[in-house]
């Protein structure tokens, strides 16, 4: 840089003209502290009417002084009052910065560096230069060299410090690359190739530095993260990639971790519920068809930061599909997203919970419990809840925390729907969790027994007969006990009725084979016996599949004989019970001579009976099922029970026999969700 002119030589200074090469080094404000007051006055007095043009040739030869002058004049003329404003140069500058970096005539990276430095020197006056700032924010910077990236970072730092209104568009552009970051952005002309991994690192570096510089920007970033979240019909690759970047962001922005994890869970629950609604619209066999048919474009294994391809782009053959085929394709796409998201969350939470502190001090486990209460429990999900199913079985303490949370809702001051759902989760977890201990099974069953009998004592004196709407929570608890009994009856045995073999090693089935009785958990036999024979008649309101299976197993293990009650219930039509029961609970004066048909049961009683909803039915998602396979207690009949089931007590009508077989098959396969209404 030439030294600044002295006062004595001021008279010799010549103003630059268009015809001469200018020496505008004295305009360099980077060394402003060394300039004399006279020099500063000279700079201010420089005529704003000088015709400055953006040169079309020899970009790299353009001096920094000339670039800075172009920027100054463009901004000053743009900032004039409307009647005097001249935006010609400003518009050319915006157009130049907006050029596609892949085009042959695009501005070089070296020249862009000069413009960045020039703009940074005038960052304080960029508040009213929105188009110019947006053009700079849209520059292809991710694939530039480290020097360019450093200058760009310095400019952005100065920009957001001076003008907070540009924080939102900056975050929108940074986060907008999370879902889809084309490899072409790292392959710019005359630049060394930059990997996608490095580009992602740069995105997070800029995001992190902005948050540190402007801590109040967390609220803005949260809004952007929600707005930029991919839609449900986006590719699986982009959908999972976006969420992985959110998890990375949460590592250096712990103040956003709760918001980020809640956002991911909320979207998971949303897509899970949508899939269930879509399958219900398509019919009873839709889920089976979805699982059996080969999935299209299952490339979620390839989703990582180094994957440059878009494996789920729509092919020409898919563009010609029918409306039904398109709908199936959309459902499979949603399933792939749900599967990939769950696999990602299992992997994320596993070390945090398994290797972390005790469950009541473990933020990750407590977070999942909170998400269960807030997002999962109020909705009818099919797979999202298996995160808790898996991690709640790590230890006895994890089991206890989850069952206590369910019990608090089931027996607390909550809505009827919430209590019923909590009871369903409690019973399904105890029945299906393979790592749930005998102690936990007995503890939960004892709590359900106490609740059931309290309800019976409260409701029976005024009860006119079985009524799901009036006693919904009671029937939910009864069905839960029947369901747990079917799966875990061995854990409810505390010995044998024969004192001679108590304390010795024995198998329950061996004792039964010798026609000996088993000793059961205290109060189990007495309370269940009293309730199934009460006016409330839970065997009529509970799901026929579960009531029938309980009757079979209870008879086989010599616990109770309730087949006669099921037979009597076939002559009872729900909704007519006020006339059915007399003062002493005996059959009243209505006509009960006609046998109820299968059609009657489907059209008459189905909406009066409980839905067989148990949230931890078998898990079928192909990618993430590996996390829960070892946690699952499969259904199996007691030894020798197949022979007993040959003594059929079902209806004579073949239609009803067929219906019973479907229910039993559903129980064995874990597919117990029917279309009965759950309203109460």
XYZ file of C-alpha atoms in Angstrom:
680
model
C 0.000 0.000 0.000
C 1.285 3.478 -0.842
C 1.646 5.795 2.163
C -1.165 8.303 2.659
C -0.568 11.767 1.177
C 0.774 14.510 3.410
C -0.891 17.935 3.691
C 1.918 19.503 1.712
C 1.322 17.274 -1.251
C -2.445 17.518 -1.340
C -2.381 20.050 -4.107
C -0.610 17.541 -6.336
C -3.303 14.876 -5.987
C -5.205 14.167 -9.149
C -8.721 12.818 -9.045
C -9.081 9.533 -10.925
C -10.699 9.685 -14.319
C -12.164 7.027 -16.567
C -9.312 7.329 -18.992
C -6.525 6.740 -16.492
C -5.634 3.852 -14.262
C -6.704 4.905 -10.761
C -4.701 4.776 -7.588
C -7.416 4.436 -4.928
C -5.234 2.950 -2.237
C -6.028 5.842 0.062
C -9.605 4.548 0.182
C -8.515 1.343 1.971
C -10.331 1.534 5.297
C -8.483 -1.539 6.615
C -5.674 0.867 7.650
C -8.017 3.641 8.662
C -6.361 4.162 12.049
C -3.164 5.441 10.332
C -4.897 7.992 8.139
C -4.753 11.659 9.012
C -7.838 13.729 9.539
C -7.203 15.508 6.249
C -7.071 12.224 4.437
C -10.391 11.192 5.947
C -11.970 14.469 4.852
C -10.639 13.875 1.356
C -12.169 10.433 1.250
C -15.550 11.728 2.375
C -15.381 14.459 -0.216
C -14.854 11.909 -3.004
C -17.515 12.480 -5.615
C -20.316 9.877 -5.528
C -21.086 10.668 -9.150
C -18.006 8.979 -10.570
C -19.134 6.423 -13.127
C -17.944 3.096 -11.679
C -18.502 0.026 -13.852
C -18.130 -3.686 -13.172
C -15.515 -4.950 -15.602
C -16.364 -7.936 -17.732
C -12.826 -9.257 -18.315
C -9.798 -10.251 -16.306
C -11.728 -10.911 -13.110
C -8.745 -12.093 -11.133
C -6.793 -8.997 -12.196
C -9.360 -6.628 -10.682
C -7.771 -4.976 -7.671
C -9.304 -5.142 -4.216
C -9.430 -1.328 -4.175
C -11.556 -1.266 -7.312
C -13.860 -4.002 -5.992
C -14.350 -2.134 -2.738
C -15.155 1.064 -4.618
C -17.717 -0.743 -6.762
C -19.397 -2.116 -3.653
C -19.355 1.265 -1.914
C -20.898 3.138 -4.818
C -23.522 0.454 -5.473
C -24.663 0.447 -1.851
C -24.612 4.236 -1.473
C -26.650 4.818 -4.635
C -29.095 2.123 -3.561
C -29.482 3.768 -0.130
C -30.440 7.182 -1.525
C -34.039 8.418 -1.227
C -36.387 6.898 -3.781
C -36.486 9.967 -6.011
C -32.677 10.006 -6.297
C -31.979 6.282 -6.142
C -29.957 4.639 -8.921
C -29.992 0.833 -8.668
C -28.214 0.041 -11.932
C -24.883 -0.798 -10.344
C -26.550 -2.460 -7.326
C -28.582 -4.708 -9.631
C -25.481 -5.669 -11.626
C -23.695 -6.551 -8.405
C -26.594 -8.740 -7.231
C -26.768 -10.423 -10.645
C -23.038 -11.115 -10.667
C -23.093 -12.702 -7.196
C -26.165 -14.756 -8.137
C -24.465 -16.511 -11.062
C -24.431 -20.305 -11.041
C -20.991 -21.435 -9.898
C -21.088 -24.306 -12.418
C -21.371 -21.963 -15.399
C -18.256 -21.239 -17.409
C -18.500 -17.453 -17.042
C -19.133 -17.517 -13.296
C -17.023 -15.329 -11.045
C -13.914 -17.066 -9.786
C -13.411 -17.946 -6.163
C -10.490 -15.525 -5.864
C -12.538 -12.576 -7.051
C -15.441 -13.583 -4.806
C -13.046 -13.389 -1.877
C -12.389 -9.736 -2.730
C -16.093 -9.004 -2.856
C -16.584 -10.716 0.498
C -13.908 -8.541 2.070
C -15.413 -5.431 0.470
C -18.888 -6.304 1.727
C -17.555 -7.025 5.191
C -16.012 -3.553 5.322
C -19.496 -2.099 4.732
C -21.500 -4.612 6.732
C -22.960 -1.910 8.976
C -24.968 -0.450 6.058
C -26.308 -3.756 4.689
C -29.510 -3.553 6.703
C -31.470 -2.220 3.702
C -29.650 -4.334 1.120
C -31.705 -7.508 1.433
C -31.312 -8.726 -2.155
C -27.568 -8.257 -2.027
C -27.255 -10.121 1.291
C -29.439 -12.975 0.072
C -27.255 -13.286 -3.035
C -24.222 -13.635 -0.764
C -26.013 -16.196 1.440
C -26.798 -18.196 -1.693
C -23.182 -18.346 -2.865
C -21.797 -21.802 -3.589
C -19.325 -21.753 -0.693
C -19.379 -25.352 0.569
C -17.093 -26.554 -2.228
C -14.533 -23.737 -1.955
C -11.071 -23.888 -0.392
C -10.399 -23.221 3.287
C -9.342 -19.627 2.679
C -12.643 -18.781 1.021
C -14.617 -20.586 3.735
C -12.727 -18.662 6.409
C -13.511 -15.308 4.773
C -17.142 -16.338 4.279
C -17.413 -17.328 7.950
C -15.939 -13.965 8.990
C -18.436 -12.083 6.819
C -21.393 -14.046 8.222
C -20.170 -13.449 11.748
C -20.060 -9.699 11.152
C -23.420 -9.781 9.364
C -25.446 -11.507 12.098
C -23.806 -9.392 14.775
C -24.838 -6.190 12.991
C -28.224 -7.295 11.636
C -30.161 -9.979 13.527
C -32.841 -10.051 10.828
C -30.478 -12.068 8.623
C -30.162 -14.896 11.176
C -33.357 -16.563 9.934
C -32.390 -16.697 6.215
C -28.887 -17.832 7.199
C -30.253 -20.751 9.248
C -32.718 -21.589 6.485
C -29.830 -22.056 4.045
C -27.650 -23.988 6.468
C -30.429 -26.329 7.640
C -31.836 -26.580 4.114
C -28.772 -28.632 3.189
C -29.341 -31.182 5.972
C -31.893 -33.216 4.033
C -30.261 -33.202 0.633
C -26.675 -32.165 0.004
C -25.781 -32.897 -3.648
C -22.218 -34.031 -4.234
C -22.029 -31.488 -7.084
C -21.796 -28.687 -4.504
C -18.344 -30.003 -3.641
C -17.156 -30.211 -7.254
C -16.852 -26.640 -8.441
C -14.754 -25.555 -11.459
C -11.102 -24.786 -10.666
C -11.569 -25.987 -7.075
C -10.311 -29.131 -5.363
C -13.120 -31.617 -4.697
C -14.717 -31.420 -1.251
C -16.382 -34.542 0.228
C -19.927 -34.540 1.526
C -18.597 -35.397 4.966
C -16.482 -32.219 4.918
C -19.390 -30.150 3.613
C -21.607 -31.395 6.443
C -18.838 -30.495 8.901
C -18.763 -26.967 7.488
C -22.529 -26.630 7.817
C -22.370 -27.603 11.467
C -19.339 -25.382 12.087
C -21.226 -22.350 10.781
C -24.351 -23.267 12.751
C -22.353 -23.742 15.928
C -20.446 -20.467 15.560
C -23.672 -18.540 14.916
C -25.294 -19.972 18.042
C -22.253 -19.100 20.128
C -22.090 -15.584 18.758
C -25.837 -14.943 19.083
C -27.182 -17.157 21.918
C -30.666 -15.728 21.460
C -30.761 -17.329 17.996
C -31.758 -20.726 19.456
C -35.448 -19.879 19.151
C -35.000 -18.923 15.505
C -33.084 -22.117 14.788
C -35.788 -24.221 16.447
C -38.427 -22.717 14.162
C -36.250 -23.368 11.123
C -35.617 -27.001 12.133
C -39.357 -27.611 12.315
C -40.104 -25.802 9.063
C -37.348 -27.580 7.110
C -38.265 -31.090 8.331
C -38.868 -33.238 5.208
C -42.436 -34.115 4.324
C -43.716 -37.671 4.721
C -43.398 -38.386 0.998
C -39.777 -37.252 0.745
C -37.212 -39.919 -0.056
C -36.199 -42.175 2.806
C -32.574 -41.167 2.266
C -33.231 -37.448 2.731
C -35.659 -38.065 5.603
C -33.207 -40.126 7.672
C -30.247 -37.948 6.703
C -32.020 -34.836 7.996
C -32.709 -36.470 11.348
C -29.108 -37.637 11.661
C -27.943 -34.065 11.176
C -30.358 -32.972 13.893
C -28.770 -35.484 16.263
C -25.331 -34.068 15.414
C -26.601 -30.552 16.031
C -27.911 -31.576 19.453
C -24.399 -32.623 20.471
C -22.983 -29.090 20.279
C -26.247 -27.322 21.148
C -27.440 -29.111 24.312
C -29.951 -26.339 24.927
C -31.782 -27.595 21.811
C -31.543 -31.329 22.521
C -34.960 -31.618 24.198
C -36.636 -29.735 21.332
C -34.858 -31.815 18.704
C -35.679 -35.194 20.263
C -39.289 -34.148 20.794
C -39.505 -33.064 17.143
C -38.147 -36.396 15.893
C -40.509 -38.368 18.149
C -43.485 -36.227 17.196
C -42.877 -36.826 13.495
C -42.322 -40.551 14.106
C -45.645 -40.837 15.915
C -47.370 -38.842 13.181
C -46.146 -41.079 10.383
C -46.892 -44.217 12.446
C -50.502 -43.115 12.958
C -50.867 -42.226 9.270
C -49.724 -45.693 8.239
C -52.286 -47.333 10.524
C -55.047 -45.139 9.099
C -53.972 -45.945 5.543
C -53.969 -49.676 6.269
C -57.411 -49.508 7.865
C -58.738 -47.764 4.756
C -57.306 -50.516 2.552
C -58.900 -53.411 4.443
C -58.193 -56.122 6.987
C -55.403 -57.857 5.039
C -53.505 -54.688 4.141
C -50.808 -55.099 6.791
C -50.122 -58.696 5.792
C -49.842 -57.692 2.134
C -47.538 -54.828 3.002
C -45.169 -57.133 4.898
C -45.201 -59.997 2.391
C -44.757 -58.015 -0.811
C -41.163 -57.052 -1.698
C -40.439 -53.460 -0.782
C -39.448 -50.968 -3.436
C -36.215 -49.028 -3.117
C -35.220 -50.321 0.287
C -31.907 -48.509 0.375
C -32.005 -47.116 3.879
C -28.850 -49.084 4.657
C -27.003 -46.735 2.324
C -27.987 -43.551 4.100
C -24.817 -41.931 5.385
C -22.842 -38.750 4.914
C -20.685 -40.246 2.169
C -23.539 -41.465 -0.020
C -23.691 -39.249 -3.093
C -26.563 -40.918 -4.917
C -30.276 -40.534 -4.545
C -31.415 -44.130 -4.442
C -35.102 -43.370 -4.232
C -35.649 -41.203 -7.258
C -38.794 -42.028 -9.138
C -38.219 -44.209 -12.157
C -40.142 -43.908 -15.402
C -41.995 -47.162 -14.661
C -43.240 -45.751 -11.340
C -44.597 -42.662 -13.065
C -47.068 -44.843 -14.952
C -48.458 -46.730 -11.941
C -52.176 -46.909 -11.214
C -53.778 -44.968 -8.389
C -53.864 -48.047 -6.146
C -50.246 -48.919 -6.880
C -49.235 -45.341 -6.166
C -51.027 -45.475 -2.831
C -49.226 -48.690 -1.889
C -45.927 -47.152 -2.920
C -46.570 -44.147 -0.677
C -47.379 -46.431 2.263
C -44.176 -48.414 1.714
C -42.261 -45.162 1.571
C -43.716 -44.144 4.937
C -42.936 -47.551 6.411
C -39.324 -47.289 5.231
C -39.025 -43.879 6.912
C -40.501 -45.190 10.151
C -38.234 -48.242 10.067
C -35.121 -46.147 9.396
C -36.037 -43.588 12.064
C -36.563 -46.267 14.714
C -33.281 -47.958 13.822
C -31.533 -44.594 14.147
C -33.163 -43.885 17.523
C -32.367 -47.348 18.893
C -28.708 -46.805 17.987
C -28.713 -43.269 19.417
C -30.287 -44.111 22.776
C -28.572 -47.475 23.345
C -25.214 -46.244 24.741
C -26.865 -43.341 26.578
C -29.218 -45.646 28.485
C -27.282 -48.892 28.706
C -23.992 -47.255 29.740
C -25.479 -44.221 31.469
C -26.418 -43.599 35.092
C -29.239 -45.307 36.981
C -32.618 -45.012 35.263
C -34.083 -42.431 37.651
C -31.027 -40.234 36.925
C -30.674 -41.087 33.242
C -31.796 -38.130 31.118
C -32.136 -40.248 27.966
C -34.420 -42.843 29.600
C -36.456 -40.176 31.363
C -36.793 -38.415 28.018
C -38.281 -41.534 26.393
C -40.697 -41.887 29.317
C -41.737 -38.273 28.833
C -42.251 -38.816 25.105
C -44.360 -41.884 25.917
C -46.701 -39.814 28.073
C -46.825 -36.825 25.721
C -46.790 -38.303 22.220
C -47.224 -42.084 22.208
C -49.916 -42.809 24.804
C -52.528 -40.362 23.427
C -52.190 -41.805 19.905
C -52.828 -45.224 18.403
C -49.291 -46.057 17.274
C -48.058 -49.442 16.132
C -44.264 -49.275 16.386
C -43.034 -46.062 18.046
C -43.647 -47.509 21.523
C -41.091 -50.281 21.002
C -38.303 -47.878 21.906
C -39.617 -48.001 25.445
C -40.397 -51.719 25.215
C -36.714 -52.386 24.493
C -35.037 -49.996 26.897
C -37.465 -50.622 29.755
C -36.215 -54.218 29.928
C -32.544 -53.386 30.539
C -32.889 -53.876 34.288
C -35.467 -54.351 37.033
C -35.185 -50.639 37.840
C -36.007 -49.702 34.233
C -39.024 -52.023 34.329
C -40.246 -50.479 37.567
C -40.015 -46.905 36.292
C -42.075 -47.737 33.218
C -44.728 -49.801 35.015
C -45.048 -47.097 37.666
C -45.603 -44.482 34.964
C -48.339 -46.625 33.399
C -49.920 -47.308 36.804
C -49.956 -43.611 37.694
C -52.027 -42.924 34.598
C -54.129 -46.094 34.757
C -55.236 -45.571 38.343
C -54.911 -41.786 38.549
C -57.009 -38.745 37.771
C -56.897 -38.924 33.981
C -59.474 -39.248 31.221
C -61.076 -42.610 30.622
C -59.315 -42.991 27.282
C -55.932 -42.306 28.884
C -56.556 -44.801 31.686
C -57.660 -47.506 29.267
C -54.613 -46.991 27.053
C -52.274 -47.027 30.068
C -53.781 -50.320 31.258
C -53.331 -51.773 27.770
C -49.660 -50.744 27.735
C -49.116 -52.115 31.228
C -50.618 -55.511 30.465
C -49.016 -55.823 27.034
C -45.564 -55.002 28.418
C -45.860 -57.511 31.271
C -47.215 -60.210 28.968
C -44.774 -59.738 26.103
C -41.519 -58.620 27.744
C -39.181 -61.618 27.810
C -36.842 -59.943 30.328
C -39.648 -58.997 32.715
C -39.061 -60.964 35.910
C -41.556 -63.045 37.876
C -41.433 -60.453 40.638
C -42.518 -57.689 38.239
C -45.291 -59.848 36.804
C -46.688 -60.583 40.244
C -46.332 -56.965 41.370
C -48.334 -55.623 38.410
C -50.952 -58.379 38.640
C -51.446 -57.655 42.357
C -51.994 -53.966 41.575
C -54.520 -54.794 38.852
C -56.336 -57.234 41.149
C -56.680 -54.596 43.874
C -57.996 -52.043 41.380
C -60.402 -54.556 39.835
C -61.927 -55.565 43.161
C -62.254 -51.991 44.358
C -64.189 -51.194 41.186
C -66.380 -54.268 41.643
C -67.253 -53.293 45.201
C -68.074 -49.759 44.042
C -70.115 -50.612 40.931
C -71.844 -53.938 41.643
C -74.508 -52.717 44.111
C -76.118 -50.517 41.454
C -75.085 -52.465 38.357
C -77.907 -53.611 36.071
C -75.623 -55.749 33.919
C -72.489 -55.507 31.758
C -72.056 -52.017 30.309
C -68.778 -50.949 28.699
C -69.656 -47.272 28.603
C -70.445 -47.100 32.309
C -67.533 -49.212 33.581
C -64.891 -48.905 30.868
C -61.847 -48.777 33.167
C -63.072 -51.779 35.121
C -63.364 -53.914 31.987
C -59.978 -52.708 30.758
C -58.402 -53.946 34.002
C -60.262 -57.256 33.744
C -59.124 -57.799 30.163
C -55.563 -56.915 31.141
C -55.569 -59.600 33.829
C -56.978 -62.214 31.453
C -54.361 -61.349 28.851
C -51.465 -61.487 31.316
C -52.754 -64.791 32.667
C -52.730 -66.321 29.186
C -49.073 -65.398 28.612
C -47.566 -65.489 32.117
C -49.637 -67.971 34.120
C -46.436 -69.826 35.079
C -45.138 -66.666 36.796
C -48.343 -66.525 38.850
C -47.741 -69.997 40.301
C -46.060 -69.920 43.726
C -46.014 -73.660 44.397
C -48.319 -76.634 44.463
C -51.362 -77.417 46.520
C -49.627 -80.596 47.656
C -47.277 -79.770 50.575
C -45.293 -82.937 49.923
C -43.724 -81.545 46.765
C -43.554 -77.868 47.756
C -40.013 -76.590 47.840
C -38.731 -79.272 45.463
C -37.877 -78.736 41.836
C -40.969 -79.191 39.705
C -42.414 -78.248 36.360
C -45.914 -76.788 36.338
C -46.930 -78.987 33.413
C -45.670 -82.097 35.246
C -47.796 -81.262 38.276
C -50.825 -80.773 36.051
C -50.132 -84.024 34.224
C -50.383 -85.782 37.577
C -53.831 -84.185 38.126
C -52.496 -82.121 40.991
C -53.465 -78.500 41.657
C -51.113 -75.548 41.624
C -50.851 -72.874 44.301
C -51.453 -69.401 42.899
C -50.518 -65.836 43.778
C -52.513 -64.732 46.855
C -55.977 -63.349 46.024
C -55.604 -64.171 42.317
C -58.043 -67.071 42.301
C -60.532 -65.519 44.718
C -60.713 -62.076 43.089
C -60.911 -63.323 39.511
C -63.519 -65.907 40.465
C -65.691 -63.302 42.202
C -65.431 -60.836 39.327
C -66.154 -63.151 36.401
C -69.309 -64.256 38.246
C -70.432 -60.770 39.238
C -73.205 -58.653 37.723
C -70.513 -56.763 35.819
C -69.875 -59.965 33.820
C -66.435 -59.012 32.370
C -66.257 -62.140 30.195
C -69.120 -60.738 28.107
C -67.554 -57.305 27.570
C -63.919 -58.359 27.158
C -62.713 -59.284 23.689
C -64.121 -62.714 22.733
C -60.654 -63.842 21.638
C -59.136 -63.137 25.034
C -62.092 -64.405 27.056
C -62.111 -67.654 25.073
C -58.365 -68.190 25.388
C -58.501 -67.509 29.110
C -61.307 -70.065 29.492
C -59.224 -72.710 27.686
C -56.050 -72.100 29.669
C -57.815 -71.682 33.026
C -59.479 -75.038 32.522
C -56.275 -76.736 31.396
C -54.180 -75.493 34.349
C -56.999 -76.306 36.797
C -57.376 -72.659 37.792
C -61.097 -72.137 37.126
C -63.933 -73.413 34.957
C -65.702 -70.554 33.146
C -66.918 -72.297 30.006
C -70.467 -72.346 31.333
C -70.357 -68.556 31.749
C -69.277 -68.134 28.124
C -72.123 -70.376 27.033
C -74.647 -68.333 29.025
C -73.229 -65.122 27.617
C -74.071 -66.272 24.106
C -77.726 -65.786 24.974
C -77.119 -62.320 26.367
C -77.428 -59.307 24.100
C -75.502 -56.278 25.322
C -77.647 -53.165 25.486
C -80.573 -55.168 26.878
C -79.002 -56.020 30.229
C -81.302 -53.822 32.310
C -84.067 -56.350 31.625
C -81.785 -59.359 31.634
C -80.743 -59.279 35.287
C -83.279 -59.437 38.093
C -82.761 -58.165 41.621
C -80.618 -61.159 42.576
C -78.687 -61.162 39.315
C -80.740 -63.957 37.789
C -82.119 -64.012 34.269
C -85.116 -61.719 33.933
C -88.106 -61.658 31.668
C -86.746 -61.024 28.171
C -86.831 -63.635 25.460
C -83.573 -65.574 25.602
C -84.706 -68.626 23.695
C -83.123 -67.565 20.364
C -79.486 -68.471 19.903
C -77.303 -65.555 18.903
C -75.682 -65.936 15.491
C -72.284 -64.765 14.330
C -73.964 -61.954 12.416
C -75.746 -60.844 15.588
C -72.471 -60.744 17.459
C -70.734 -58.717 14.775
C -73.538 -56.220 14.327
C -75.027 -56.221 17.802
C -72.317 -56.747 20.410
C -69.062 -55.727 18.752
C -69.387 -52.050 19.606
C -70.386 -52.945 23.171
C -67.235 -55.006 23.722
C -63.652 -53.996 24.341
C -61.223 -53.819 21.485
C -58.393 -56.335 21.736
C -55.749 -53.620 21.648
C -52.353 -54.522 23.080
C -49.613 -52.126 21.938
C -46.729 -54.598 22.009
C -48.038 -57.022 19.425
C -45.347 -58.590 17.200
C -42.883 -56.173 15.588
C -42.393 -56.640 11.849
C -40.270 -53.722 10.581
C -37.400 -55.419 8.706
C -34.484 -53.094 9.454
C -35.083 -52.238 13.108
C -36.622 -55.489 14.346
C -33.164 -56.753 15.318
C -33.312 -54.462 18.352
C -36.386 -56.142 19.872
C -36.200 -59.754 18.716
C -34.540 -60.923 21.933
C -36.951 -58.887 24.073
C -40.102 -60.608 22.895
C -42.078 -63.291 24.703
C -43.696 -65.379 21.983
C -47.092 -66.966 22.442
C -47.108 -70.673 23.267
C -49.777 -73.028 24.522
C -49.343 -74.985 27.756
C -48.032 -78.478 27.212
C -50.814 -80.866 26.235
C -53.399 -78.144 25.684
C -53.909 -78.914 21.992
C -55.573 -82.165 22.919
C -57.806 -80.367 25.405
C -58.894 -77.842 22.783
C -60.463 -80.657 20.774
C -63.322 -80.535 23.293
C -64.964 -77.577 21.597
C -67.632 -75.630 23.434
C -68.264 -73.173 20.573
C -71.507 -72.473 18.780
C -73.114 -75.064 16.510
C -73.348 -72.645 13.625
C -70.472 -73.052 11.174
C -70.295 -69.284 10.689
C -69.605 -68.803 14.380
C -67.037 -71.595 14.415
C -65.205 -69.877 11.575
C -65.311 -66.584 13.430
C -63.921 -68.181 16.607
C -61.087 -69.770 14.651
C -60.112 -66.375 13.236
C -60.029 -64.891 16.711
C -57.886 -67.717 18.078
C -55.495 -67.446 15.135
C -55.230 -63.709 15.737
C -54.406 -64.322 19.389
C -51.639 -66.753 18.496
C -50.161 -64.402 15.893
C -50.405 -61.357 18.089
C -52.711 -59.615 15.592
C -55.448 -58.625 17.998
C -56.492 -55.213 16.750
C -60.028 -55.342 15.395
C -62.247 -52.581 14.154
C -64.374 -52.150 17.253
C -64.776 -48.622 18.476
C -62.664 -47.600 21.420
C -64.814 -44.716 22.525
C -66.127 -44.897 26.037
